[in-house]
XYZ file of C-alpha atoms in Angstrom:
572
model
C -14.290 -9.570 -107.570
C -15.911 -8.023 -104.548
C -15.788 -11.324 -102.651
C -12.121 -11.740 -103.536
C -11.384 -8.206 -102.355
C -13.090 -8.856 -99.020
C -11.128 -12.060 -98.546
C -7.834 -10.277 -99.253
C -8.753 -7.494 -96.823
C -9.654 -10.008 -94.112
C -6.415 -11.868 -94.687
C -4.303 -8.695 -94.393
C -6.192 -7.687 -91.243
C -5.670 -11.099 -89.707
C -1.894 -10.782 -90.087
C -1.827 -8.257 -87.284
C -3.085 -8.284 -83.725
C -3.202 -5.681 -80.990
C -1.084 -6.574 -77.980
C -3.279 -6.173 -74.886
C -0.494 -4.750 -72.677
C 1.555 -2.456 -74.910
C -1.171 -1.600 -77.457
C 1.449 -2.185 -80.144
C 0.724 -3.987 -83.395
C 2.648 -7.201 -83.992
C 2.413 -9.587 -86.939
C 0.461 -12.622 -85.814
C 2.347 -15.037 -88.042
C 5.423 -14.584 -85.793
C 3.574 -15.835 -82.701
C 4.053 -19.585 -83.130
C 5.111 -21.657 -80.131
C 8.409 -23.528 -79.956
C 8.200 -26.748 -77.928
C 11.257 -28.774 -76.872
C 10.618 -32.394 -75.805
C 13.043 -34.735 -74.018
C 12.648 -38.447 -73.289
C 15.129 -40.423 -71.219
C 15.121 -43.797 -69.493
C 17.423 -42.943 -66.578
C 17.763 -46.529 -65.320
C 17.235 -45.641 -61.611
C 20.433 -43.574 -61.721
C 21.205 -40.606 -59.496
C 20.863 -37.374 -61.509
C 24.119 -35.885 -62.804
C 25.322 -32.557 -61.481
C 24.578 -30.663 -64.690
C 22.038 -31.348 -67.443
C 22.026 -27.892 -69.045
C 23.284 -29.265 -72.367
C 20.243 -31.559 -72.497
C 18.018 -28.515 -73.069
C 19.891 -27.354 -76.134
C 22.792 -24.978 -76.724
C 20.717 -21.804 -76.433
C 18.511 -22.451 -73.403
C 19.537 -19.108 -71.904
C 18.327 -17.204 -74.987
C 14.673 -17.823 -74.150
C 13.827 -18.875 -77.707
C 11.992 -21.983 -76.483
C 8.453 -21.441 -75.201
C 7.935 -24.812 -73.491
C 10.125 -27.666 -72.266
C 8.549 -31.121 -71.870
C 10.567 -33.781 -70.015
C 9.515 -37.439 -69.980
C 11.561 -39.791 -67.783
C 11.295 -43.527 -67.268
C 12.728 -45.802 -64.572
C 13.168 -43.014 -62.049
C 14.308 -44.623 -58.803
C 11.107 -45.830 -57.107
C 12.403 -48.048 -54.294
C 10.253 -47.820 -51.172
C 12.583 -45.627 -49.112
C 13.255 -43.374 -52.085
C 9.585 -43.141 -53.040
C 8.553 -42.178 -49.498
C 11.090 -39.370 -49.540
C 9.826 -38.184 -52.929
C 6.244 -38.119 -51.607
C 7.267 -35.803 -48.768
C 9.610 -33.718 -50.907
C 10.193 -33.143 -54.605
C 12.139 -35.901 -56.313
C 15.742 -35.267 -57.333
C 15.008 -35.162 -61.048
C 12.232 -32.586 -60.690
C 14.444 -30.456 -58.449
C 17.316 -30.639 -60.931
C 15.090 -29.629 -63.851
C 13.638 -26.712 -61.887
C 17.104 -25.623 -60.751
C 18.239 -25.663 -64.380
C 15.266 -23.941 -66.035
C 13.855 -21.505 -63.447
C 16.828 -19.079 -63.658
C 15.930 -18.609 -67.327
C 12.285 -17.741 -66.585
C 10.658 -21.175 -66.998
C 7.964 -22.337 -64.565
C 6.731 -25.869 -63.874
C 3.168 -25.965 -65.219
C 2.318 -29.653 -64.712
C 3.894 -32.702 -63.117
C 2.690 -36.293 -63.016
C 4.483 -39.355 -61.668
C 3.540 -43.032 -61.661
C 6.279 -44.981 -59.882
C 9.264 -44.628 -62.226
C 7.433 -42.780 -65.030
C 7.667 -38.997 -64.649
C 6.339 -36.148 -66.801
C 7.313 -32.482 -66.326
C 5.914 -29.546 -68.325
C 7.699 -26.171 -68.160
C 6.694 -22.901 -69.789
C 8.019 -19.364 -69.988
C 6.278 -17.453 -67.209
C 4.813 -14.900 -69.635
C 2.753 -17.689 -71.277
C 1.179 -18.910 -68.025
C -2.121 -16.965 -68.369
C -2.718 -18.670 -71.727
C -2.119 -22.272 -70.578
C -5.474 -23.211 -69.076
C -7.406 -26.254 -67.986
C -4.306 -28.172 -66.895
C -5.110 -31.820 -66.091
C -2.979 -34.929 -65.617
C -3.689 -38.651 -65.873
C -1.834 -41.929 -65.340
C -2.521 -45.502 -66.469
C -0.873 -48.654 -65.121
C -0.276 -51.533 -67.506
C 2.275 -53.605 -65.589
C 1.104 -56.951 -64.130
C -2.234 -56.762 -65.888
C -2.843 -53.139 -64.929
C -2.048 -53.446 -61.210
C 1.564 -52.265 -61.281
C 2.885 -48.912 -62.466
C 6.340 -49.927 -63.643
C 4.885 -49.784 -67.150
C 2.155 -47.549 -68.507
C 1.667 -43.901 -69.365
C 1.315 -40.484 -67.738
C -0.092 -37.449 -69.511
C -0.708 -33.734 -69.132
C -3.229 -31.783 -71.174
C -4.063 -28.093 -71.410
C -5.373 -25.484 -73.785
C -2.477 -23.562 -75.289
C -3.622 -20.138 -76.504
C -7.085 -21.623 -77.020
C -6.034 -24.966 -78.561
C -6.154 -28.312 -76.698
C -2.738 -30.002 -76.583
C -1.789 -33.280 -74.867
C 1.634 -34.652 -73.868
C 1.824 -38.427 -73.285
C 4.891 -40.118 -71.762
C 4.857 -43.944 -71.965
C 6.998 -46.872 -70.880
C 5.841 -49.911 -72.849
C 6.761 -53.626 -72.421
C 10.278 -54.672 -73.402
C 11.742 -57.447 -75.611
C 11.417 -58.233 -79.292
C 8.590 -60.736 -78.873
C 6.220 -58.329 -77.110
C 5.242 -56.179 -80.091
C 1.583 -57.133 -79.803
C 1.615 -56.469 -76.060
C 3.060 -53.016 -76.677
C 0.242 -52.166 -79.062
C -2.378 -53.480 -76.630
C -0.930 -51.455 -73.767
C -0.843 -48.289 -75.853
C -4.465 -48.781 -76.863
C -5.398 -49.381 -73.226
C -3.675 -46.143 -72.198
C -5.581 -44.166 -74.830
C -8.909 -45.677 -73.768
C -8.466 -45.215 -70.028
C -7.126 -41.677 -69.999
C -10.142 -39.389 -70.031
C -10.240 -35.718 -69.059
C -13.029 -33.630 -67.574
C -14.735 -30.749 -69.323
C -14.196 -29.303 -72.756
C -14.492 -30.971 -76.128
C -11.189 -32.863 -75.840
C -12.035 -35.593 -73.324
C -9.754 -38.280 -74.772
C -6.079 -38.110 -75.691
C -6.732 -38.275 -79.441
C -9.440 -35.587 -79.221
C -6.789 -32.884 -78.784
C -5.684 -30.713 -81.684
C -2.086 -31.820 -81.140
C -0.790 -34.922 -79.325
C 2.866 -35.541 -78.533
C 3.641 -39.192 -77.743
C 7.088 -40.060 -76.434
C 8.976 -42.269 -73.998
C 10.735 -45.614 -73.835
C 8.409 -47.272 -76.321
C 10.677 -50.340 -76.521
C 10.235 -51.051 -80.243
C 13.069 -53.170 -81.655
C 14.807 -53.892 -84.980
C 13.551 -57.095 -86.564
C 15.199 -59.693 -88.841
C 18.815 -58.573 -88.513
C 21.078 -60.170 -85.920
C 23.285 -58.165 -83.568
C 26.357 -58.290 -85.823
C 24.493 -56.894 -88.835
C 22.979 -54.155 -86.702
C 26.334 -53.101 -85.250
C 27.991 -53.149 -88.671
C 25.225 -50.939 -90.075
C 25.726 -48.519 -87.176
C 29.501 -48.418 -87.639
C 29.145 -47.802 -91.381
C 26.364 -45.220 -90.824
C 23.833 -47.208 -92.859
C 20.986 -46.268 -90.546
C 18.215 -46.303 -93.222
C 18.826 -50.040 -93.562
C 17.892 -50.507 -89.896
C 15.091 -47.973 -89.977
C 13.236 -50.040 -92.556
C 13.074 -52.977 -90.117
C 12.134 -50.907 -87.096
C 8.981 -52.324 -85.491
C 7.350 -48.943 -84.932
C 7.872 -47.803 -88.509
C 6.395 -51.026 -89.834
C 3.482 -50.967 -87.353
C 2.415 -47.477 -88.478
C 1.441 -49.025 -91.805
C -0.662 -51.811 -90.271
C -1.945 -50.718 -86.841
C -5.080 -48.572 -86.894
C -4.270 -47.104 -83.478
C -1.087 -45.538 -84.919
C -2.866 -43.837 -87.807
C -1.916 -40.184 -88.028
C 1.183 -40.405 -85.830
C 4.279 -38.903 -87.442
C 7.967 -39.030 -86.607
C 11.079 -37.358 -87.906
C 13.756 -39.355 -89.652
C 16.069 -41.306 -87.350
C 19.456 -39.867 -88.268
C 21.101 -40.776 -84.957
C 22.316 -44.245 -83.875
C 20.101 -46.491 -81.722
C 19.938 -45.226 -78.139
C 19.766 -48.638 -76.419
C 21.487 -50.656 -74.978
C 24.810 -49.280 -73.671
C 27.173 -50.359 -70.939
C 26.613 -47.863 -68.129
C 29.357 -45.257 -67.970
C 30.498 -45.840 -71.561
C 29.563 -45.234 -75.184
C 29.807 -48.957 -75.950
C 26.799 -51.071 -76.849
C 25.939 -53.954 -74.517
C 28.845 -56.339 -73.919
C 27.157 -58.365 -71.173
C 26.199 -62.013 -71.503
C 22.695 -60.965 -72.628
C 24.124 -58.994 -75.586
C 20.998 -56.957 -76.212
C 20.645 -55.879 -79.829
C 20.824 -52.082 -80.305
C 17.444 -50.470 -80.950
C 15.680 -47.121 -81.180
C 13.611 -47.652 -78.050
C 13.392 -43.951 -77.136
C 11.087 -42.075 -79.505
C 9.150 -38.825 -79.959
C 6.075 -38.709 -82.233
C 3.234 -36.280 -82.836
C -0.292 -36.363 -84.215
C -2.737 -33.753 -85.500
C -6.452 -34.231 -84.935
C -8.333 -35.066 -88.091
C -11.505 -33.056 -88.470
C -14.009 -32.408 -91.224
C -15.215 -29.147 -89.706
C -13.983 -25.958 -91.382
C -11.559 -23.617 -89.697
C -13.593 -20.968 -87.797
C -14.083 -17.687 -89.610
C -12.854 -14.418 -88.193
C -16.298 -13.497 -86.823
C -16.808 -16.947 -85.297
C -13.430 -16.655 -83.596
C -14.424 -13.328 -82.087
C -17.727 -14.786 -80.867
C -15.773 -17.508 -79.052
C -13.827 -14.896 -77.117
C -10.812 -15.019 -79.437
C -8.933 -11.891 -80.287
C -7.362 -12.827 -83.607
C -7.476 -15.416 -86.350
C -5.160 -16.462 -89.157
C -6.432 -18.635 -91.970
C -4.982 -22.109 -92.345
C -4.935 -25.342 -90.379
C -2.961 -26.218 -87.251
C 0.579 -27.059 -88.245
C 3.460 -28.813 -86.451
C 6.990 -28.540 -87.810
C 9.910 -30.539 -86.451
C 13.204 -28.646 -86.553
C 15.491 -31.112 -84.769
C 15.466 -34.758 -83.677
C 18.619 -36.016 -82.004
C 20.194 -38.086 -79.263
C 22.560 -36.871 -76.536
C 25.386 -39.382 -76.508
C 27.486 -37.609 -73.864
C 25.284 -38.822 -70.984
C 26.425 -42.209 -69.670
C 24.623 -42.702 -66.338
C 22.064 -45.055 -67.914
C 21.986 -47.838 -70.494
C 19.770 -45.501 -72.574
C 20.762 -42.228 -74.222
C 18.375 -39.272 -73.952
C 16.544 -38.112 -77.075
C 15.198 -34.621 -77.796
C 13.104 -32.950 -80.488
C 12.308 -29.319 -81.261
C 8.922 -28.359 -82.744
C 7.134 -25.197 -83.760
C 3.335 -25.075 -83.468
C 1.292 -22.847 -85.781
C -2.376 -22.369 -84.846
C -5.162 -21.015 -87.103
C -6.282 -18.594 -84.386
C -4.915 -17.449 -81.063
C -6.305 -16.466 -77.657
C -4.092 -13.694 -76.299
C -6.250 -11.989 -73.677
C -5.825 -13.113 -70.049
C -8.887 -14.038 -68.016
C -7.724 -11.829 -65.137
C -5.771 -8.583 -65.341
C -3.958 -7.323 -62.248
C -3.329 -3.700 -61.311
C -1.022 -2.694 -58.469
C -0.282 0.635 -56.847
C 2.984 2.201 -57.865
C 4.078 2.416 -54.254
C 3.253 0.521 -51.073
C 4.319 2.662 -48.125
C 2.597 0.671 -45.414
C 0.713 -2.577 -45.027
C -2.662 -0.936 -45.633
C -1.445 0.147 -49.073
C -0.532 -3.408 -50.158
C -3.649 -3.771 -52.270
C -3.983 -5.606 -55.580
C -6.906 -4.733 -57.828
C -8.014 -7.039 -60.603
C -10.585 -7.245 -63.364
C -12.125 -10.552 -64.425
C -13.329 -11.498 -67.901
C -17.084 -12.016 -68.163
C -16.571 -15.593 -69.384
C -14.422 -16.607 -66.416
C -16.072 -18.675 -63.662
C -14.509 -17.751 -60.347
C -14.077 -20.075 -57.387
C -13.870 -19.394 -53.662
C -10.577 -21.303 -53.812
C -8.915 -18.799 -56.163
C -6.028 -16.830 -54.744
C -3.600 -14.004 -55.533
C 0.062 -14.599 -54.748
C 3.351 -12.723 -54.664
C 6.069 -14.555 -56.614
C 9.750 -13.771 -56.828
C 10.980 -13.425 -60.409
C 12.419 -16.830 -61.281
C 9.817 -18.772 -59.271
C 9.739 -22.527 -59.886
C 6.032 -23.479 -59.821
C 2.664 -21.991 -58.906
C 3.069 -22.923 -55.226
C 6.496 -21.312 -54.982
C 4.994 -18.076 -53.663
C 6.208 -15.648 -51.024
C 2.666 -15.061 -49.782
C -0.916 -15.438 -50.976
C -4.387 -14.113 -50.194
C -7.677 -15.892 -50.943
C -9.905 -14.181 -53.503
C -13.033 -15.658 -51.919
C -15.730 -13.067 -52.444
C -17.634 -13.669 -55.655
C -17.765 -10.021 -56.666
C -14.519 -8.882 -55.058
C -12.199 -6.852 -57.254
C -9.252 -6.461 -54.907
C -7.249 -8.189 -52.180
C -4.904 -6.768 -49.542
C -1.740 -8.353 -48.171
C -0.967 -8.018 -44.481
C 2.331 -6.633 -43.228
C 3.520 -10.112 -42.273
C 2.983 -11.280 -45.873
C 5.291 -8.727 -47.461
C 8.679 -9.973 -48.720
C 11.756 -9.271 -46.650
C 14.370 -8.726 -49.360
C 15.022 -6.336 -52.219
C 14.097 -8.296 -55.351
C 11.784 -8.177 -58.329
C 8.396 -9.801 -57.795
C 5.359 -10.760 -59.842
C 1.733 -10.916 -58.751
C -0.260 -13.874 -60.036
C -3.931 -14.883 -59.933
C -4.362 -18.651 -59.567
C -7.552 -20.327 -60.798
C -8.665 -23.381 -58.843
C -11.018 -24.558 -61.586
C -8.394 -24.297 -64.324
C -5.504 -25.452 -62.141
C -3.289 -22.713 -63.541
C -2.263 -19.085 -63.211
C -4.686 -17.041 -65.340
C -3.361 -13.558 -64.639
C 0.091 -12.039 -64.118
C 1.411 -8.569 -63.443
C 4.571 -7.153 -64.919
C 7.718 -7.568 -62.785
C 7.631 -5.123 -59.884
C 10.410 -3.977 -57.580
C 9.826 -4.570 -53.868
C 12.163 -2.551 -51.671
C 12.532 -2.936 -47.950
C 14.042 0.150 -46.385
C 15.386 0.123 -42.855
C 15.093 3.650 -41.491
C 18.557 4.805 -40.422
C 17.782 6.750 -37.315
C 19.799 7.607 -34.259
C 17.727 5.923 -31.542
C 19.530 7.500 -28.574
C 21.936 4.587 -27.996
C 19.332 2.653 -26.014
C 19.214 -0.470 -28.126
C 21.067 0.767 -31.192
C 24.738 1.446 -31.726
C 25.631 3.608 -34.682
C 28.830 2.842 -36.561
C 28.900 5.501 -39.261
C 26.065 4.447 -41.610
C 25.391 0.972 -40.165
C 23.268 -0.090 -37.225
C 23.522 -3.088 -34.976
C 20.942 -3.997 -32.385
C 17.777 -5.904 -31.724
C 15.067 -3.374 -32.377
C 16.055 -1.942 -35.735
C 14.301 -4.758 -37.556
C 11.038 -3.585 -36.004
C 11.082 -0.239 -37.791
C 10.582 -1.147 -41.421
C 9.058 0.614 -44.347
C 7.956 -1.256 -47.472
C 7.878 0.431 -50.813
C 6.333 -1.387 -53.794
C 7.768 0.162 -56.934
C 6.402 -0.304 -60.425
C 8.782 -1.029 -63.342
C 10.988 1.921 -64.176
C 11.226 3.242 -60.603
C 14.520 2.616 -58.898
C 15.220 2.329 -55.214
C 16.187 5.987 -55.159
C 12.544 6.931 -55.641
C 11.842 5.742 -52.128
C 13.927 8.597 -50.703
C 11.318 11.128 -51.832
C 8.349 9.289 -50.401
C 6.775 10.160 -47.067
C 8.439 8.634 -44.015
C 6.217 6.200 -42.146
C 7.191 4.377 -38.999
C 5.386 1.205 -37.978
C 5.467 -0.472 -34.588
C 5.411 -4.286 -34.411
C 3.593 -5.286 -31.189
C 3.869 -8.582 -29.426
C 7.617 -8.902 -28.997
C 7.862 -7.093 -25.626
C 5.712 -5.532 -22.923
C 3.602 -2.443 -23.352
C 5.866 -0.517 -20.961
C 8.939 -1.111 -23.086
C 6.934 -0.370 -26.212
C 5.869 2.980 -24.762
C 9.439 3.777 -23.747
C 10.833 2.902 -27.166
C 8.171 4.933 -28.917
C 9.358 7.907 -26.875
C 12.934 7.187 -27.853
C 11.830 6.990 -31.461
C 10.322 10.437 -31.168
C 13.568 11.702 -29.665
C 15.436 10.147 -32.557
C 13.366 12.163 -35.012
C 14.265 15.388 -33.192
C 17.945 14.623 -32.753
C 18.376 13.775 -36.412
C 17.689 17.341 -37.477
C 20.912 18.639 -35.977
C 23.086 15.713 -34.875
C 25.892 16.660 -32.463
C 29.438 16.514 -33.820
C 31.397 13.399 -32.913
C 33.428 13.686 -29.746
C 37.206 13.698 -30.052
C 37.770 12.899 -26.383
C 38.797 9.181 -26.133
C 37.694 9.001 -22.508
C 34.263 10.328 -23.395
C 33.960 7.864 -26.282
C 34.777 4.945 -23.988
C 32.306 6.161 -21.389
C 29.591 6.487 -24.035
C 30.221 2.936 -25.225
C 30.111 1.618 -21.660
C 26.901 3.498 -20.981
C 25.399 2.075 -24.135
C 26.405 -1.443 -23.119
C 24.839 -1.000 -19.669
C 21.610 0.296 -21.182
C 21.443 -2.621 -23.608
C 21.982 -5.139 -20.806
C 19.368 -3.425 -18.654
C 16.856 -3.502 -21.471
C 17.458 -7.188 -22.106
C 17.110 -8.005 -18.391
C 13.866 -6.024 -18.273
C 12.624 -7.879 -21.336
C 13.454 -11.276 -19.772
C 11.707 -10.301 -16.525
C 8.613 -9.339 -18.479
C 8.636 -12.681 -20.279
C 9.244 -14.582 -17.020
C 6.383 -12.819 -15.253
C 4.074 -13.669 -18.145
C 5.036 -17.336 -17.856
C 4.389 -17.331 -14.089
C 0.991 -15.713 -14.571
C 0.078 -18.331 -17.156
C 0.441 -21.054 -14.492
C-alpha cells in the first residue's frame, strides 16, 4: 500500500512543472510538440507567389511548433546553382518570407543538388533544440551524383534525439530493389558526431519522407484510374510497393504511415489536375510519402530521480509517443507533375528538458553606448567555446545569422558582453537578444522581446545646419545627435521622456575645428531652448532669416569640402 501511495504521489507531482521564467505552474501533459511535415517534388519549377495554404489553414495561430519542408528536384542547373551558392535559393527565401512573420525561425537547412530540407521552429523553442547537425548522401550514378539520395537534420528536442530524413529514391516500377538498396545505403552512411544517437535509426523519433517513388503493382493504368474515379483507394493501397515491402524488408521494420485517403499524387500534366496524358502515360502512384519510426529499446524509462540527475527538470511516466492527426495532399498546386503532401503530428515525450543552457539579463534602459551591456549566466553542464556569440535580433528574424549585430563571447569566464554604439539598431522595433553556441550549432539562450527606441533630440541648433519647421528638423547634422534607449517589456516609448538627456558626438565625419564649433552651437541650443523667442510676424524678417540660414549652410558645406580636400592633398 505504501509503495502504491508513493507511486501515485510521484505521478501527481510529475503532472506539473515550474516554468523557469514566470514561476507559474503548468500541467506538463499539455506540453507536447506539434510537428507539421511537407514533402513536394517541385519538378524544377519556379516557386509560386504564395504557398501559405501549404502550411495549413491556421498557420497564423501559432499552434504548430515546428515546420519541416522536404523538396525534391529543386532547379539545380549550373547557372542557377551558382546563384544559390552565393545567395539563398528561391524556395528557402519563399518559405522564410511565409513563416518568419508568424514567429518561425529556420533552425537547419541542407541541400544536395535538387534535394532540399528546411527545418523551422517557433523562436521560443530555440534554446531547447540543441546539437543541430545535417548530413547528405548521394546515390545517383553509383553514389557519385546527387540527383538521388537523402539529406537529413538531427537535433535534441527538449532532451530527446529526433531526426528528419528527406529522400529522393530511384524511379520506375522495376527499380523496387534499387530503392531499398539506396535507402539502406543512406542509413548506413549518415552518421552524426557526439551523443548516443550516432545513426539515423538511433534517434528516439525518425521522420522519413520525400519522393520515395514506390509504385502500384499488378493493376494496369485503366484499372488504377477507374479505382481513383470511384474512390476505391483501399484497392490500390493493397498493391502499393511500400506497403507490401514493410512486411518483407527488415530495413523498414518499425516504420509507420497513416492511411492513404487521398488520390495518388503522381503523375499529373503540369498546370492541370489531370493525370498524365503524354505518350509515356505514367501510371498514377503514391510516390510522395511521410512515415515515422520510434526507437525500440529494452531499457526502462528513466525514473524521476534519474531524470533530475541528468539535468532534466521534469518527468512524466510513459513511453515516447507519436500521433498523426492529418495526412493529406494539396491538389490546388499545379506547377509540378507531383502534388505536395503534408502530415501533422504531435510528439509526447516521457520527460522534458525545459531549462535553457544560457539565461540572458539586460538592463531596463540603455541611455548610451556604454550602457549597452548584456549579462548572462551559463549552466554548469554547458561547455563554452571561444566562437560563441551574443546577437541582437529583430522580432521576426529568419535564421540565426539574421542578426542586427553580434559580439563574441570569447572569454571563458566572462559573464557579460557590451555592444558598441555602431552596433545598436537604427529603428524603433522590438528586438530579442540571443546566445549562439558554436558547439551545438544553435541558439541556446534567448531574452524576452525588448523595445529598442532611437530618439532624435529635437533641439534648436541656432539655424547653422538645422532648419526647424514646427516639430520637424531637416539638415545634415541631426543624425549625429542620437540617444538610444533600450526598454524592457511593459515600458513604452513615453518612458524615454523622463530619462536623463545625454548627447553624444560622433567623430570622424568632419574636422576638429567644425566639431568644436558645433559643440558650442549645441551648448547654445540647450540655453535657447529654455525660453525660445516667439516667432516673428514680419515677412521680411522671415525671408532674411531663411536666406541667412541658407548662406550659413552653404558656408559650412564649403568649409567641410575644403577640410576633406586638404586631407586628400596631405595624404599625397
